[in-house]
Amino acid sequence: MINYRAGVAVLAMASAAGCAAPGVTPAANPSPVVVPSGCVPERVRWSAPVTQPRLTQVMLHQEDSDMTGRPVLDKPFTPSITGVNAPADWTRMLAASLSEHAGTKVKTGPAALPDGGYGFPMQVTDNPAIPQTLFYEGATIMSAEFTVSCTTATVTGGFTSWTKVDLGGLACGSIDPPTEPLARLAIAYCPATAAPRPSEYIDAVPFDEDEHF
């Protein structure tokens, strides 16, 4: 009688032996390149910058009387350098260089609104069964790859920062979908949303100019 279980075990052992040679360990992720001492990003070559909206905070209010709300997203954003173990002052210098390259001011600190009072227009729901509203805050993120030629080496990495911060609000029960980039991201945090308008919906009755009253 053929022992099928033993045969399967032998095949499994042979397969494992073929996949990993004795004494060989998988290669680890390479460490970030260390910037040579004294190298500063004075002349930087940039790739085309890419911008995208990113939420940093979303507050959910259950109803009109809920003035406090509760946070459903709290994810602060700060600029970062990837692929390079760079000195701290590179953030400021790269932001200045990218500002010149992109033609818009690139910030260096955490993405936050300036101090001051801010108000939101009242959010009106189209579906009373969905009374929740969201108030959100987010930033326009800009990312680009950079190359810096140092005396002893060429350093390449990625830089991600932000250009502006916006805030807004939306009613989860609104029939009309949001149009603002941050609002389109924020609506995913609504517990429920209203059904879209029927395809045959007409917003206004056409006016016949020839008709006399």
Short mmCIF file of C-alpha atoms in Angstrom, two decimals:
data_model
loop_
_atom_site.label_atom_id
_atom_site.label_comp_id
_atom_site.label_asym_id
_atom_site.label_seq_id
_atom_site.Cartn_x
_atom_site.Cartn_y
_atom_site.Cartn_z
CA MET A 1 0.00 0.00 0.00
CA ILE A 2 1.31 3.45 -0.94
CA ASN A 3 1.58 5.85 2.00
CA TYR A 4 0.19 9.04 0.44
CA ARG A 5 0.67 11.06 3.62
CA ALA A 6 4.39 10.26 3.70
CA GLY A 7 4.71 11.19 0.03
CA VAL A 8 3.04 14.57 0.59
CA ALA A 9 5.36 15.26 3.53
CA VAL A 10 8.44 14.46 1.46
CA LEU A 11 7.27 16.76 -1.35
CA ALA A 12 6.62 19.59 1.12
CA MET A 13 10.13 19.22 2.58
CA ALA A 14 11.71 19.18 -0.87
CA SER A 15 9.74 22.28 -1.91
CA ALA A 16 10.82 24.18 1.19
CA ALA A 17 14.45 23.19 0.64
CA GLY A 18 14.29 24.43 -2.95
CA CYS A 19 12.88 27.84 -1.95
CA ALA A 20 15.47 28.79 0.64
CA ALA A 21 19.11 27.82 0.40
CA PRO A 22 20.86 26.94 3.69
CA GLY A 23 22.61 29.90 5.28
CA VAL A 24 20.85 32.51 3.11
CA THR A 25 18.58 35.08 4.75
CA PRO A 26 16.16 37.40 2.90
CA ALA A 27 17.57 40.82 2.09
CA ALA A 28 16.39 43.55 4.43
CA ASN A 29 15.02 46.88 3.22
CA PRO A 30 17.91 49.21 2.49
CA SER A 31 18.57 51.95 5.04
CA PRO A 32 18.05 55.58 4.01
CA VAL A 33 21.06 57.25 2.43
CA VAL A 34 22.98 59.46 4.86
CA VAL A 35 23.63 62.98 3.56
CA PRO A 36 27.39 63.63 3.39
CA SER A 37 28.67 66.08 5.98
CA GLY A 38 28.52 69.69 4.81
CA CYS A 39 26.12 68.99 1.92
CA VAL A 40 23.25 71.48 1.59
CA PRO A 41 20.43 71.49 -1.01
CA GLU A 42 21.43 74.70 -2.75
CA ARG A 43 20.93 73.46 -6.32
CA VAL A 44 18.05 70.96 -6.39
CA ARG A 45 16.60 69.12 -9.37
CA TRP A 46 12.89 68.41 -8.87
CA SER A 47 10.40 66.08 -10.48
CA ALA A 48 6.97 67.43 -11.38
CA PRO A 49 5.16 68.13 -8.09
CA VAL A 50 2.00 66.17 -7.32
CA THR A 51 -0.77 67.70 -5.20
CA GLN A 52 -3.66 66.01 -3.44
CA PRO A 53 -6.15 66.80 -0.66
CA ARG A 54 -5.66 65.16 2.73
CA LEU A 55 -7.96 65.30 5.74
CA THR A 56 -6.42 66.02 9.12
CA GLN A 57 -9.53 66.22 11.31
CA VAL A 58 -13.22 65.32 11.03
CA MET A 59 -15.86 66.00 13.70
CA LEU A 60 -19.22 64.22 13.62
CA HIS A 61 -22.27 66.00 15.05
CA GLN A 62 -25.29 63.78 15.60
CA GLU A 63 -27.88 66.59 15.33
CA ASP A 64 -28.27 70.38 15.34
CA SER A 65 -28.21 70.56 19.14
CA ASP A 66 -24.92 68.62 19.28
CA MET A 67 -22.53 71.56 19.44
CA THR A 68 -19.52 69.57 20.62
CA GLY A 69 -19.50 66.56 18.32
CA ARG A 70 -16.95 63.79 18.49
CA PRO A 71 -13.76 63.28 16.49
CA VAL A 72 -13.92 60.50 13.90
CA LEU A 73 -10.55 61.42 12.37
CA ASP A 74 -7.57 63.09 14.02
CA LYS A 75 -4.47 62.70 11.89
CA PRO A 76 -2.11 65.70 12.00
CA PHE A 77 0.23 66.22 9.06
CA THR A 78 3.83 67.42 9.12
CA PRO A 79 6.35 67.71 6.25
CA SER A 80 8.64 64.73 5.74
CA ILE A 81 11.74 63.65 3.82
CA THR A 82 11.90 60.04 2.63
CA GLY A 83 14.76 57.93 1.31
CA VAL A 84 17.37 60.23 2.83
CA ASN A 85 18.62 60.59 6.39
CA ALA A 86 18.91 64.38 6.14
CA PRO A 87 19.68 67.06 8.73
CA ALA A 88 16.68 68.85 10.24
CA ASP A 89 17.38 72.12 8.41
CA TRP A 90 16.90 70.37 5.05
CA THR A 91 13.11 70.62 5.55
CA ARG A 92 13.30 74.42 5.48
CA MET A 93 15.72 74.52 2.55
CA LEU A 94 13.81 71.97 0.48
CA ALA A 95 10.54 73.81 1.13
CA ALA A 96 12.08 77.06 -0.10
CA SER A 97 13.50 75.35 -3.21
CA LEU A 98 10.24 73.57 -4.01
CA SER A 99 8.32 76.84 -3.53
CA GLU A 100 10.45 78.42 -6.24
CA HIS A 101 10.13 75.39 -8.49
CA ALA A 102 6.35 75.03 -8.11
CA GLY A 103 5.51 78.74 -8.02
CA THR A 104 3.53 78.47 -4.77
CA LYS A 105 4.45 78.77 -1.10
CA VAL A 106 5.37 75.42 0.45
CA LYS A 107 5.12 75.37 4.24
CA THR A 108 7.53 73.84 6.76
CA GLY A 109 5.57 73.33 10.00
CA PRO A 110 2.56 71.18 10.92
CA ALA A 111 -0.51 71.74 8.73
CA ALA A 112 -2.80 73.92 10.86
CA LEU A 113 -5.08 76.91 10.47
CA PRO A 114 -3.79 80.23 11.75
CA ASP A 115 -5.15 81.41 15.06
CA GLY A 116 -8.54 83.11 14.92
CA GLY A 117 -12.26 82.45 14.98
CA TYR A 118 -13.91 80.42 12.27
CA GLY A 119 -17.58 79.87 11.55
CA PHE A 120 -19.50 77.39 9.44
CA PRO A 121 -22.72 78.02 7.50
CA MET A 122 -25.71 76.03 8.71
CA GLN A 123 -25.84 72.60 7.11
CA VAL A 124 -29.34 71.69 5.89
CA THR A 125 -30.29 68.04 5.44
CA ASP A 126 -32.59 66.78 2.71
CA ASN A 127 -33.38 63.62 4.68
CA PRO A 128 -34.62 64.14 8.28
CA ALA A 129 -33.76 60.50 9.01
CA ILE A 130 -30.07 61.44 8.52
CA PRO A 131 -29.52 64.44 10.81
CA GLN A 132 -25.74 64.07 11.18
CA THR A 133 -23.32 66.76 9.98
CA LEU A 134 -19.55 66.77 9.57
CA PHE A 135 -17.04 69.56 10.08
CA TYR A 136 -13.65 68.85 8.61
CA GLU A 137 -10.17 70.30 8.25
CA GLY A 138 -7.49 69.30 5.79
CA ALA A 139 -4.54 70.39 3.72
CA THR A 140 -3.39 70.47 0.12
CA ILE A 141 -0.38 68.16 0.09
CA MET A 142 2.49 68.58 -2.37
CA SER A 143 5.04 65.83 -3.06
CA ALA A 144 8.05 65.70 -5.36
CA GLU A 145 11.28 63.76 -5.85
CA PHE A 146 14.54 65.70 -5.51
CA THR A 147 18.18 65.21 -6.47
CA VAL A 148 21.03 67.09 -4.81
CA SER A 149 24.61 66.87 -6.09
CA CYS A 150 26.98 66.86 -3.14
CA THR A 151 30.78 66.95 -3.37
CA THR A 152 31.20 63.25 -2.71
CA ALA A 153 27.83 61.81 -3.75
CA THR A 154 24.47 62.47 -5.38
CA VAL A 155 21.54 62.34 -2.99
CA THR A 156 18.03 61.46 -4.17
CA GLY A 157 14.89 61.37 -2.04
CA GLY A 158 11.30 62.48 -1.70
CA PHE A 159 9.85 65.57 -0.02
CA THR A 160 6.23 65.94 1.06
CA SER A 161 4.78 69.13 2.51
CA TRP A 162 1.66 71.29 2.23
CA THR A 163 0.61 74.56 0.64
CA LYS A 164 -2.68 75.53 2.32
CA VAL A 165 -5.24 74.42 4.90
CA ASP A 166 -9.01 74.53 4.41
CA LEU A 167 -12.03 73.70 6.54
CA GLY A 168 -15.70 73.17 5.83
CA GLY A 169 -18.88 71.33 6.70
CA LEU A 170 -21.45 69.09 5.07
CA ALA A 171 -24.79 67.51 5.86
CA CYS A 172 -24.74 63.73 5.61
CA GLY A 173 -28.41 63.79 4.54
CA SER A 174 -27.84 66.15 1.62
CA ILE A 175 -28.96 64.76 -1.73
CA ASP A 176 -26.43 66.74 -3.72
CA PRO A 177 -22.96 65.12 -3.58
CA PRO A 178 -20.10 67.31 -2.30
CA THR A 179 -17.95 69.03 -4.87
CA GLU A 180 -15.01 70.26 -2.77
CA PRO A 181 -12.02 67.84 -2.72
CA LEU A 182 -11.86 67.66 1.09
CA ALA A 183 -15.64 67.27 1.36
CA ARG A 184 -15.55 64.33 -1.05
CA LEU A 185 -13.10 62.64 1.32
CA ALA A 186 -14.98 63.63 4.47
CA ILE A 187 -18.34 62.21 3.43
CA ALA A 188 -16.93 58.71 3.88
CA TYR A 189 -17.18 59.36 7.66
CA CYS A 190 -20.96 59.86 7.56
CA PRO A 191 -22.86 57.03 9.30
CA ALA A 192 -25.35 57.17 6.41
CA THR A 193 -25.92 59.29 3.32
CA ALA A 194 -29.00 60.27 1.35
CA ALA A 195 -29.96 58.52 -1.86
CA PRO A 196 -28.98 60.46 -5.01
CA ARG A 197 -31.56 62.34 -7.03
CA PRO A 198 -33.50 60.27 -9.60
CA SER A 199 -32.01 60.41 -13.06
CA GLU A 200 -35.24 61.95 -14.40
CA TYR A 201 -35.22 64.74 -11.78
CA ILE A 202 -35.69 68.26 -13.22
CA ASP A 203 -34.41 71.06 -11.01
CA ALA A 204 -36.58 73.78 -12.54
CA VAL A 205 -39.53 74.05 -14.91
CA PRO A 206 -38.49 75.58 -18.25
CA PHE A 207 -39.89 79.05 -18.77
CA ASP A 208 -41.65 79.77 -22.06
CA GLU A 209 -40.75 83.33 -23.00
CA ASP A 210 -43.63 83.50 -25.49
CA GLU A 211 -46.21 82.77 -22.83
CA HIS A 212 -48.10 85.84 -21.59
CA PHE A 213 -49.74 86.15 -18.21
#
